[in-house]
Short mmCIF file of C-alpha atoms and ligand atoms in Angstrom, two decimals:
data_model
loop_
_atom_site.label_atom_id
_atom_site.label_comp_id
_atom_site.label_asym_id
_atom_site.label_seq_id
_atom_site.Cartn_x
_atom_site.Cartn_y
_atom_site.Cartn_z
CA MET A 1 0.00 0.00 0.00
CA THR A 2 1.38 3.38 -0.82
CA ALA A 3 -0.86 5.31 1.53
CA GLY A 4 1.52 8.07 2.44
CA ASN A 5 4.41 5.88 1.22
CA ARG A 6 5.46 4.89 4.71
CA ALA A 7 9.04 3.83 5.21
CA THR A 8 8.45 1.72 8.34
CA ALA A 9 9.54 -1.88 7.88
CA SER A 10 7.02 -4.42 9.08
CA THR A 11 7.97 -6.71 11.95
CA LEU A 12 4.89 -8.91 11.68
CA ASN A 13 5.55 -12.51 12.67
CA LEU A 14 4.04 -14.01 9.53
CA GLU A 15 4.63 -17.60 10.51
CA LYS A 16 2.68 -17.12 13.70
CA ILE A 17 0.00 -15.06 11.96
CA ARG A 18 -0.49 -17.66 9.25
CA SER A 19 -0.85 -20.38 11.86
CA ASP A 20 -3.75 -18.36 13.32
CA PHE A 21 -5.70 -18.90 10.07
CA PRO A 22 -6.48 -22.63 9.85
CA ILE A 23 -7.77 -22.47 6.28
CA LEU A 24 -4.39 -21.33 4.96
CA SER A 25 -2.64 -24.57 5.83
CA GLN A 26 -4.61 -26.75 3.44
CA THR A 27 -3.75 -27.95 -0.03
CA VAL A 28 -5.91 -27.17 -3.05
CA ASN A 29 -5.53 -29.22 -6.21
CA GLY A 30 -2.55 -30.92 -4.62
CA GLN A 31 -0.71 -27.65 -3.96
CA SER A 32 -0.36 -25.49 -0.87
CA LEU A 33 -3.14 -22.91 -0.93
CA VAL A 34 -2.07 -19.43 -1.99
CA TYR A 35 -5.00 -17.21 -1.10
CA LEU A 36 -4.94 -13.94 -3.02
CA ASP A 37 -8.67 -13.23 -3.19
CA ASN A 38 -8.96 -11.13 -0.07
CA GLY A 39 -10.81 -8.35 -1.90
CA ALA A 40 -13.71 -10.76 -2.39
CA THR A 41 -13.59 -12.03 1.18
CA SER A 42 -10.83 -12.51 3.70
CA GLN A 43 -10.03 -15.58 5.83
CA LYS A 44 -10.87 -15.82 9.52
CA PRO A 45 -8.43 -16.30 12.40
CA GLN A 46 -9.12 -19.07 14.91
CA SER A 47 -10.04 -16.42 17.49
CA VAL A 48 -12.98 -15.29 15.34
CA ILE A 49 -14.12 -18.87 14.75
CA ASP A 50 -13.78 -19.56 18.50
CA ALA A 51 -15.75 -16.43 19.43
CA ILE A 52 -18.66 -17.57 17.24
CA VAL A 53 -18.55 -21.14 18.57
CA ASP A 54 -18.28 -19.85 22.12
CA TYR A 55 -21.24 -17.53 21.60
CA TYR A 56 -23.45 -20.38 20.40
CA THR A 57 -22.07 -22.76 23.04
CA THR A 58 -22.48 -20.52 26.07
CA THR A 59 -24.52 -17.41 25.35
CA ASN A 60 -27.01 -17.82 22.50
CA SER A 61 -30.19 -15.94 23.20
CA ASN A 62 -32.09 -13.01 21.74
CA VAL A 63 -30.92 -9.46 22.49
CA HIS A 64 -32.73 -6.53 24.14
CA ARG A 65 -35.74 -8.74 24.86
CA GLY A 66 -35.28 -10.91 27.90
CA VAL A 67 -34.64 -10.39 31.57
CA HIS A 68 -33.06 -13.82 31.83
CA THR A 69 -29.32 -14.22 32.24
CA LEU A 70 -28.51 -15.54 28.78
CA SER A 71 -30.42 -12.75 27.09
CA GLN A 72 -28.55 -10.19 29.13
CA ARG A 73 -25.25 -11.88 28.31
CA ALA A 74 -26.11 -11.93 24.60
CA THR A 75 -27.08 -8.26 24.76
CA ASP A 76 -23.78 -7.40 26.47
CA SER A 77 -21.82 -9.30 23.80
CA TYR A 78 -23.73 -7.65 20.95
CA GLU A 79 -23.46 -4.15 22.41
CA GLY A 80 -19.83 -4.81 23.33
CA ALA A 81 -19.14 -5.47 19.65
CA ARG A 82 -20.80 -2.17 18.75
CA THR A 83 -18.50 -0.34 21.17
CA LYS A 84 -15.45 -2.08 19.67
CA ILE A 85 -16.52 -0.88 16.23
CA GLN A 86 -17.11 2.64 17.49
CA ARG A 87 -13.54 2.74 18.86
CA PHE A 88 -12.11 1.03 15.79
CA ILE A 89 -13.40 3.75 13.46
CA ASN A 90 -13.26 6.52 16.07
CA ALA A 91 -16.94 7.43 15.84
CA SER A 92 -17.94 9.87 18.54
CA ASP A 93 -20.87 7.81 19.84
CA ASP A 94 -21.85 4.15 19.63
CA LYS A 95 -25.40 5.09 18.62
CA GLU A 96 -23.82 6.10 15.29
CA ILE A 97 -22.94 2.44 14.60
CA ILE A 98 -25.74 0.55 12.85
CA PHE A 99 -25.37 -3.17 12.24
CA THR A 100 -26.30 -4.21 8.71
CA ARG A 101 -25.74 -7.38 6.71
CA ASN A 102 -22.97 -5.90 4.56
CA THR A 103 -21.78 -2.84 2.63
CA THR A 104 -24.55 -3.28 0.07
CA GLU A 105 -27.25 -3.09 2.71
CA GLY A 106 -25.64 -0.03 4.30
CA ILE A 107 -25.71 1.90 1.03
CA ASN A 108 -29.26 0.78 0.25
CA LEU A 109 -30.32 1.89 3.73
CA VAL A 110 -28.99 5.39 3.11
CA ALA A 111 -30.47 5.53 -0.41
CA TYR A 112 -33.86 4.39 0.86
CA SER A 113 -34.03 6.37 4.05
CA TYR A 114 -31.92 9.49 3.54
CA GLY A 115 -32.35 9.57 -0.24
CA ARG A 116 -36.11 9.29 -0.45
CA LYS A 117 -36.57 12.01 2.14
CA ASN A 118 -33.94 14.49 0.98
CA ILE A 119 -33.29 13.99 -2.73
CA GLY A 120 -35.84 15.03 -5.32
CA PRO A 121 -36.39 15.88 -8.99
CA GLY A 122 -33.50 17.82 -10.53
CA ASP A 123 -31.14 17.15 -7.59
CA ASP A 124 -27.72 15.62 -8.24
CA ILE A 125 -26.09 12.57 -6.67
CA ILE A 126 -22.37 12.26 -7.43
CA VAL A 127 -20.57 8.93 -7.71
CA SER A 128 -17.32 8.07 -9.47
CA ASN A 129 -16.37 5.91 -12.42
CA MET A 130 -14.65 3.44 -10.07
CA GLU A 131 -17.64 2.41 -7.96
CA HIS A 132 -18.68 -1.11 -7.13
CA HIS A 133 -22.20 -1.84 -8.41
CA SER A 134 -23.40 -1.56 -4.79
CA ASN A 135 -22.61 2.14 -4.95
CA ILE A 136 -24.25 2.67 -8.34
CA VAL A 137 -27.45 0.65 -8.52
CA PRO A 138 -29.15 1.95 -5.32
CA TRP A 139 -28.65 5.52 -6.58
CA GLN A 140 -29.91 4.64 -10.06
CA MET A 141 -33.01 3.13 -8.47
CA LEU A 142 -33.52 6.32 -6.48
CA CYS A 143 -32.99 8.53 -9.54
CA GLU A 144 -35.48 6.47 -11.56
CA GLU A 145 -38.02 6.82 -8.82
CA ASN A 146 -37.71 10.51 -8.05
CA GLY A 147 -36.15 12.21 -11.09
CA ALA A 148 -32.75 13.03 -9.57
CA ASN A 149 -29.58 12.90 -11.72
CA LEU A 150 -26.63 10.59 -11.25
CA LEU A 151 -23.35 12.36 -12.09
CA VAL A 152 -20.18 10.35 -12.56
CA VAL A 153 -16.74 11.75 -11.77
CA PRO A 154 -14.32 10.45 -14.43
CA ILE A 155 -11.05 8.65 -13.66
CA ASP A 156 -7.76 9.07 -15.50
CA ASP A 157 -5.58 6.38 -17.07
CA THR A 158 -3.93 5.56 -13.74
CA GLY A 159 -7.31 5.00 -12.11
CA SER A 160 -7.30 8.24 -10.10
CA LEU A 161 -10.27 10.53 -9.71
CA VAL A 162 -10.15 13.64 -11.91
CA MET A 163 -10.52 16.17 -9.11
CA ASP A 164 -11.08 19.17 -11.41
CA GLU A 165 -14.12 17.45 -12.89
CA TYR A 166 -15.36 16.59 -9.42
CA GLN A 167 -15.02 20.24 -8.43
CA LYS A 168 -17.06 21.30 -11.47
CA MET A 169 -19.87 18.87 -10.63
CA LEU A 170 -20.33 20.24 -7.11
CA THR A 171 -23.18 22.76 -7.24
CA PRO A 172 -26.12 23.78 -5.08
CA ARG A 173 -28.01 20.93 -6.80
CA THR A 174 -25.66 18.36 -5.23
CA LYS A 175 -27.56 16.51 -2.52
CA LEU A 176 -25.16 13.64 -1.89
CA VAL A 177 -21.65 12.51 -2.85
CA SER A 178 -21.19 8.75 -2.58
CA ILE A 179 -17.71 7.55 -3.37
CA THR A 180 -15.55 4.54 -2.67
CA HIS A 181 -12.66 5.01 -0.25
CA VAL A 182 -10.59 2.30 -2.00
CA SER A 183 -11.40 0.86 -5.43
CA ASN A 184 -11.91 -2.91 -5.43
CA ALA A 185 -11.02 -3.22 -9.12
CA LEU A 186 -7.99 -0.90 -9.26
CA GLY A 187 -6.73 -0.55 -5.70
CA THR A 188 -6.78 3.27 -5.83
CA ILE A 189 -6.89 4.92 -2.40
CA GLN A 190 -8.89 8.09 -2.73
CA ASN A 191 -8.05 11.35 -1.09
CA ALA A 192 -11.14 10.91 1.01
CA LYS A 193 -10.58 13.90 3.27
CA GLN A 194 -10.36 16.23 0.31
CA ILE A 195 -13.43 14.68 -1.32
CA VAL A 196 -15.38 15.27 1.89
CA ARG A 197 -14.07 18.81 2.37
CA MET A 198 -14.98 19.84 -1.16
CA ALA A 199 -18.52 18.46 -0.83
CA HIS A 200 -19.00 20.10 2.55
CA ASP A 201 -17.92 23.42 1.07
CA ILE A 202 -21.09 23.38 -1.01
CA GLY A 203 -23.20 21.88 1.78
CA SER A 204 -23.48 18.29 0.51
CA PRO A 205 -23.13 15.24 2.76
CA VAL A 206 -20.75 12.43 1.78
CA LEU A 207 -21.00 8.66 1.99
CA LEU A 208 -17.74 6.72 1.77
CA ASP A 209 -17.78 3.07 0.77
CA GLY A 210 -15.08 1.64 3.02
CA ALA A 211 -15.46 -2.04 2.05
CA GLN A 212 -11.91 -2.23 0.68
CA ALA A 213 -10.38 0.32 3.05
CA VAL A 214 -11.01 -1.03 6.55
CA PRO A 215 -8.96 -4.24 6.12
CA HIS A 216 -5.89 -2.26 5.09
CA MET A 217 -5.69 1.07 6.90
CA PRO A 218 -6.96 2.86 9.98
CA VAL A 219 -10.11 4.87 9.35
CA ASP A 220 -11.14 7.69 11.62
CA MET A 221 -14.67 9.05 11.28
CA GLN A 222 -13.95 12.26 13.14
CA ASP A 223 -10.86 12.95 11.08
CA LEU A 224 -12.45 12.03 7.72
CA ASP A 225 -15.56 13.97 8.75
CA CYS A 226 -17.69 11.96 6.30
CA ASP A 227 -21.40 11.77 7.04
CA PHE A 228 -21.87 8.06 6.29
CA TYR A 229 -19.34 5.23 6.09
CA VAL A 230 -20.13 1.61 5.22
CA PHE A 231 -18.21 -1.65 5.32
CA SER A 232 -18.61 -5.44 5.50
CA GLY A 233 -17.37 -7.67 8.31
CA HIS A 234 -16.35 -10.50 5.99
CA LYS A 235 -13.63 -8.46 4.28
CA LEU A 236 -12.29 -7.47 7.70
CA PHE A 237 -11.52 -11.07 8.80
CA GLY A 238 -14.95 -11.36 10.43
CA PRO A 239 -17.92 -13.52 9.42
CA THR A 240 -20.26 -13.05 6.48
CA GLY A 241 -23.69 -11.62 7.18
CA ILE A 242 -22.62 -8.69 9.32
CA GLY A 243 -21.73 -5.18 8.19
CA VAL A 244 -21.66 -1.65 9.51
CA LEU A 245 -23.23 1.65 8.61
CA TYR A 246 -21.71 4.60 10.42
CA GLY A 247 -23.77 7.79 10.23
CA LYS A 248 -23.43 11.10 12.00
CA ALA A 249 -26.10 11.18 14.68
CA GLU A 250 -27.64 14.37 13.30
CA TYR A 251 -28.33 12.62 9.97
CA LEU A 252 -29.47 9.31 11.43
CA GLU A 253 -31.81 11.04 13.89
CA ALA A 254 -33.56 12.84 11.07
CA MET A 255 -33.88 9.79 8.79
CA PRO A 256 -36.96 7.56 8.71
CA PRO A 257 -36.48 3.84 9.47
CA PHE A 258 -35.52 1.40 6.74
CA LEU A 259 -37.12 -1.88 7.89
CA GLY A 260 -40.24 -1.88 10.04
CA GLY A 261 -40.83 -4.57 12.65
CA GLY A 262 -39.66 -5.67 16.07
CA GLU A 263 -36.72 -4.03 17.82
CA MET A 264 -36.97 -0.76 15.89
CA ILE A 265 -40.02 0.46 17.84
CA LYS A 266 -40.73 1.95 21.26
CA SER A 267 -44.46 1.32 21.12
CA VAL A 268 -47.00 0.09 18.59
CA THR A 269 -50.75 0.56 18.40
CA PHE A 270 -52.89 0.30 15.29
CA GLU A 271 -53.17 4.07 15.38
CA LYS A 272 -49.52 4.97 15.79
CA THR A 273 -46.02 3.52 16.10
CA ILE A 274 -43.28 5.35 17.97
CA TYR A 275 -39.87 4.46 16.60
CA ASN A 276 -36.96 3.45 18.79
CA ASP A 277 -33.89 5.57 19.50
CA LEU A 278 -30.63 5.18 17.61
CA PRO A 279 -29.14 2.81 16.75
CA TYR A 280 -32.10 0.41 17.16
CA LYS A 281 -34.35 2.45 14.88
CA PHE A 282 -32.37 0.99 11.97
CA GLU A 283 -32.06 -2.57 13.29
CA GLY A 284 -35.51 -4.06 12.67
CA GLY A 285 -35.81 -7.78 13.49
CA THR A 286 -33.43 -10.14 15.27
CA PRO A 287 -29.90 -9.12 14.27
CA ASP A 288 -26.93 -11.34 13.45
CA ILE A 289 -25.76 -11.46 17.05
CA ALA A 290 -23.10 -14.12 16.52
CA GLY A 291 -21.92 -12.19 13.46
CA ALA A 292 -21.46 -9.04 15.54
CA VAL A 293 -19.55 -11.02 18.17
CA GLY A 294 -17.33 -12.50 15.45
CA LEU A 295 -16.71 -9.08 13.96
CA GLY A 296 -15.75 -7.78 17.40
CA ALA A 297 -13.19 -10.61 17.68
CA ALA A 298 -11.83 -9.77 14.21
CA ILE A 299 -11.39 -6.15 15.27
CA ASP A 300 -9.53 -7.31 18.38
CA TYR A 301 -7.25 -9.37 16.15
CA VAL A 302 -6.31 -6.58 13.71
CA THR A 303 -6.05 -4.03 16.50
CA ASN A 304 -3.57 -6.32 18.26
CA LEU A 305 -1.42 -6.54 15.14
CA GLY A 306 -1.63 -2.80 14.62
CA PHE A 307 -2.23 -0.95 11.38
CA ASP A 308 1.28 0.48 11.28
CA GLN A 309 2.55 -3.05 10.85
CA ILE A 310 -0.25 -4.17 8.54
CA THR A 311 0.12 -1.19 6.25
CA ALA A 312 3.90 -1.41 6.10
CA HIS A 313 3.76 -5.12 5.26
CA GLU A 314 1.09 -4.73 2.57
CA GLU A 315 2.97 -1.80 1.03
CA GLU A 316 5.98 -4.04 0.74
CA LEU A 317 3.93 -6.83 -0.85
CA LEU A 318 2.38 -4.40 -3.31
CA ARG A 319 5.76 -2.93 -4.23
CA TYR A 320 7.25 -6.41 -4.68
CA GLY A 321 4.29 -7.70 -6.74
CA THR A 322 4.12 -4.58 -8.89
CA GLU A 323 7.84 -4.81 -9.69
CA LEU A 324 7.66 -8.48 -10.61
CA LEU A 325 4.48 -8.28 -12.69
CA SER A 326 5.69 -5.16 -14.52
CA CYS A 327 8.68 -7.14 -15.76
CA ILE A 328 6.62 -9.92 -17.35
CA ASP A 329 6.18 -9.50 -21.10
CA GLY A 330 2.52 -9.42 -22.10
CA VAL A 331 1.23 -8.50 -18.62
CA THR A 332 -0.33 -5.07 -18.07
CA ILE A 333 -1.31 -3.82 -14.62
CA VAL A 334 -4.67 -2.04 -14.61
CA GLY A 335 -4.71 0.64 -11.91
CA THR A 336 -1.43 2.43 -11.36
CA ALA A 337 -2.46 5.29 -9.09
CA ALA A 338 0.19 6.77 -6.81
CA HIS A 339 -1.70 5.66 -3.71
CA LYS A 340 -2.89 2.09 -3.83
CA ALA A 341 -4.04 -0.61 -1.42
CA GLY A 342 -2.86 -4.21 -1.87
CA ILE A 343 -4.72 -4.92 -5.09
CA LEU A 344 -3.03 -5.96 -8.32
CA SER A 345 -5.42 -6.10 -11.27
CA PHE A 346 -3.88 -7.19 -14.52
CA VAL A 347 -4.58 -8.39 -18.04
CA MET A 348 -2.47 -10.55 -20.33
CA ASP A 349 -2.04 -10.16 -24.08
CA LYS A 350 -2.79 -13.76 -24.92
CA ALA A 351 -4.98 -15.14 -22.14
CA HIS A 352 -8.47 -14.18 -21.04
CA PRO A 353 -8.69 -13.45 -17.29
CA HIS A 354 -10.94 -16.50 -16.78
CA ASP A 355 -8.27 -18.74 -18.30
CA ILE A 356 -5.67 -17.09 -16.07
CA GLY A 357 -7.84 -17.80 -13.02
CA THR A 358 -8.40 -21.43 -14.04
CA ILE A 359 -4.73 -22.14 -14.67
CA LEU A 360 -3.73 -20.47 -11.39
CA ASP A 361 -6.37 -22.48 -9.54
CA GLU A 362 -4.81 -25.69 -10.86
CA GLN A 363 -1.73 -24.57 -8.94
CA GLY A 364 -3.67 -23.86 -5.75
CA ILE A 365 -3.64 -20.08 -6.29
CA ALA A 366 -6.93 -18.28 -5.62
CA ILE A 367 -7.43 -14.95 -7.37
CA ARG A 368 -10.58 -13.30 -8.68
CA THR A 369 -11.28 -12.86 -12.37
CA GLY A 370 -14.06 -10.95 -14.07
CA HIS A 371 -15.45 -7.44 -13.82
CA HIS A 372 -15.36 -7.47 -9.99
CA CYS A 373 -18.89 -6.00 -9.85
CA ALA A 374 -17.38 -2.81 -11.28
CA GLN A 375 -18.37 -2.99 -14.95
CA PRO A 376 -18.03 0.78 -15.52
CA VAL A 377 -14.35 0.47 -14.59
CA MET A 378 -13.93 -2.22 -17.24
CA HIS A 379 -15.70 -0.01 -19.79
CA ARG A 380 -13.40 2.89 -18.85
CA PHE A 381 -10.32 0.80 -19.59
CA GLN A 382 -12.00 -0.89 -22.59
CA ILE A 383 -11.41 -4.38 -21.26
CA PRO A 384 -13.99 -7.08 -20.49
CA ALA A 385 -12.38 -8.22 -17.26
CA THR A 386 -9.17 -8.41 -15.26
CA ALA A 387 -7.36 -10.97 -13.16
CA ARG A 388 -7.06 -9.58 -9.64
CA ALA A 389 -4.70 -10.59 -6.85
CA SER A 390 -5.67 -8.90 -3.59
CA PHE A 391 -3.55 -9.12 -0.46
CA ALA A 392 -4.10 -9.35 3.27
CA PHE A 393 -1.55 -9.07 6.07
CA TYR A 394 -1.12 -12.87 6.19
CA ASN A 395 0.19 -13.00 2.62
CA ASN A 396 3.93 -13.22 2.14
CA LYS A 397 6.43 -12.80 -0.67
CA GLU A 398 6.28 -16.55 -1.36
CA ASP A 399 2.60 -16.08 -2.28
CA ILE A 400 3.62 -13.48 -4.83
CA ASP A 401 6.44 -15.67 -6.14
CA ALA A 402 3.84 -18.42 -6.59
CA LEU A 403 1.61 -15.97 -8.48
CA VAL A 404 4.47 -15.07 -10.79
CA LYS A 405 5.27 -18.74 -11.36
CA GLY A 406 1.59 -19.31 -12.11
CA ILE A 407 1.58 -16.49 -14.65
CA ASP A 408 4.66 -18.05 -16.29
CA ARG A 409 2.62 -21.24 -16.61
CA VAL A 410 -0.23 -19.28 -18.27
CA ILE A 411 2.28 -17.85 -20.75
CA GLU A 412 3.57 -21.36 -21.45
CA VAL A 413 0.04 -22.70 -22.07
CA PHE A 414 -0.86 -19.86 -24.44
CA SER A 415 2.44 -19.67 -26.35
N1 LIG B 501 -16.47 -6.46 -3.46
C1 LIG B 501 -14.94 -7.92 -4.61
O1 LIG B 501 -14.55 -9.03 -4.97
P1 LIG B 501 -20.77 -6.76 0.04
O2 LIG B 501 -21.00 -7.76 -1.05
O3 LIG B 501 -22.03 -6.00 0.36
O4 LIG B 501 -20.10 -7.33 1.22
O5 LIG B 501 -19.72 -5.70 -0.53
C2 LIG B 501 -20.03 -4.98 -1.69
C3 LIG B 501 -18.89 -4.09 -2.05
C4 LIG B 501 -19.08 -2.72 -2.00
N2 LIG B 501 -18.07 -1.88 -2.28
C5 LIG B 501 -16.84 -2.31 -2.60
C6 LIG B 501 -15.75 -1.32 -2.86
C7 LIG B 501 -16.60 -3.68 -2.69
O6 LIG B 501 -15.38 -4.12 -3.01
C8 LIG B 501 -17.64 -4.60 -2.42
C9 LIG B 501 -17.44 -6.07 -2.55
C10 LIG B 501 -16.08 -7.84 -3.62
O7 LIG B 501 -14.42 -6.90 -5.02
C11 LIG B 501 -17.21 -8.75 -3.97
S1 LIG B 501 -18.08 -8.26 -5.39
#
């Protein structure tokens, strides 16, 4: 990662770390697994698996509902996880942390609840050309429904946002800017603080899609000053099925609920329902309690390692991988921004990305191939798909050497 181009050398004990992730020690297709598909989902340390098993073994009960001991224990575990998340992203209050299923649900919640109330005909919503479909489709649905316009900030050939164009799009018509913090297809780390500042200058709130940021770098809500921030637990070494929407209290307070039902109410009669306080107003129905507990354990794990170490190590991996892949004839890296997270997207002259993925899989190497749910990025670079290796802190240089060897094999097959 070149976030700030840190010089610190990592002292992570990779052998120990890798032994914490049981899945990494298996063989796939007769070869040691090389897992380089962390952008799609990351692997889980034993402590996360144990936390989930322990929850179901000792604590399982519904939250906020019972006076019995287990229910109170479950509530404490669930709310404890919320507090861990609040500290992890430095939100000023834990009522600003809403549990969702994933990033997609967080963005849809804001589009449904904030969008339908505050964005109308002729208003503008700004996204960028490097968004995941999750940060395009909910806004398109809103625009179709209420006559707002979706404006798209272009990206240059390196995969960086064209800030002059962004500046020009910001007008009194702008009602929301919704932009990814880190691109899943290109690895670009956005200048999120500047994006937020520029939008605030014209009075528009900002949502940042942090799905690909939180596993790689510290994020600080008070420093970024964004109004909404979303991410998924499963990319942050936690379980699937749990995600987070952060929202500034002043916005969340003023927004109508998303899902109606139990938990999100204070009182219900057939004449009138009084909605619950934050954060419960946005958590209708029984939540993924075990998921929240698992996510809390994942946050403990990364916090223990420390982002200084994680970032320094991933920067080194990215530098090493970029150097090696750049030297291979017929390989082109897609996404060469100055500030990148550990994502190497590439195409090859002679092989389609799906063939690359299949040949690598035969060697036990897991990467993702395709459009990465970011088709407009593919259109921008006039390619149908890429092969994408995405790193986590447990990857090592041997994983990248294996990738390079795998690419050599692809070249051999297609020559
Ligand atoms: N990207 C990838 O392989 P969900 O599916 O809701 O957990 O995350 C959606 C999402 C939103 N924004 C960004 C920037 C993302 O990268 C993703 C998920 C995965 O790139 C799966 S498509």
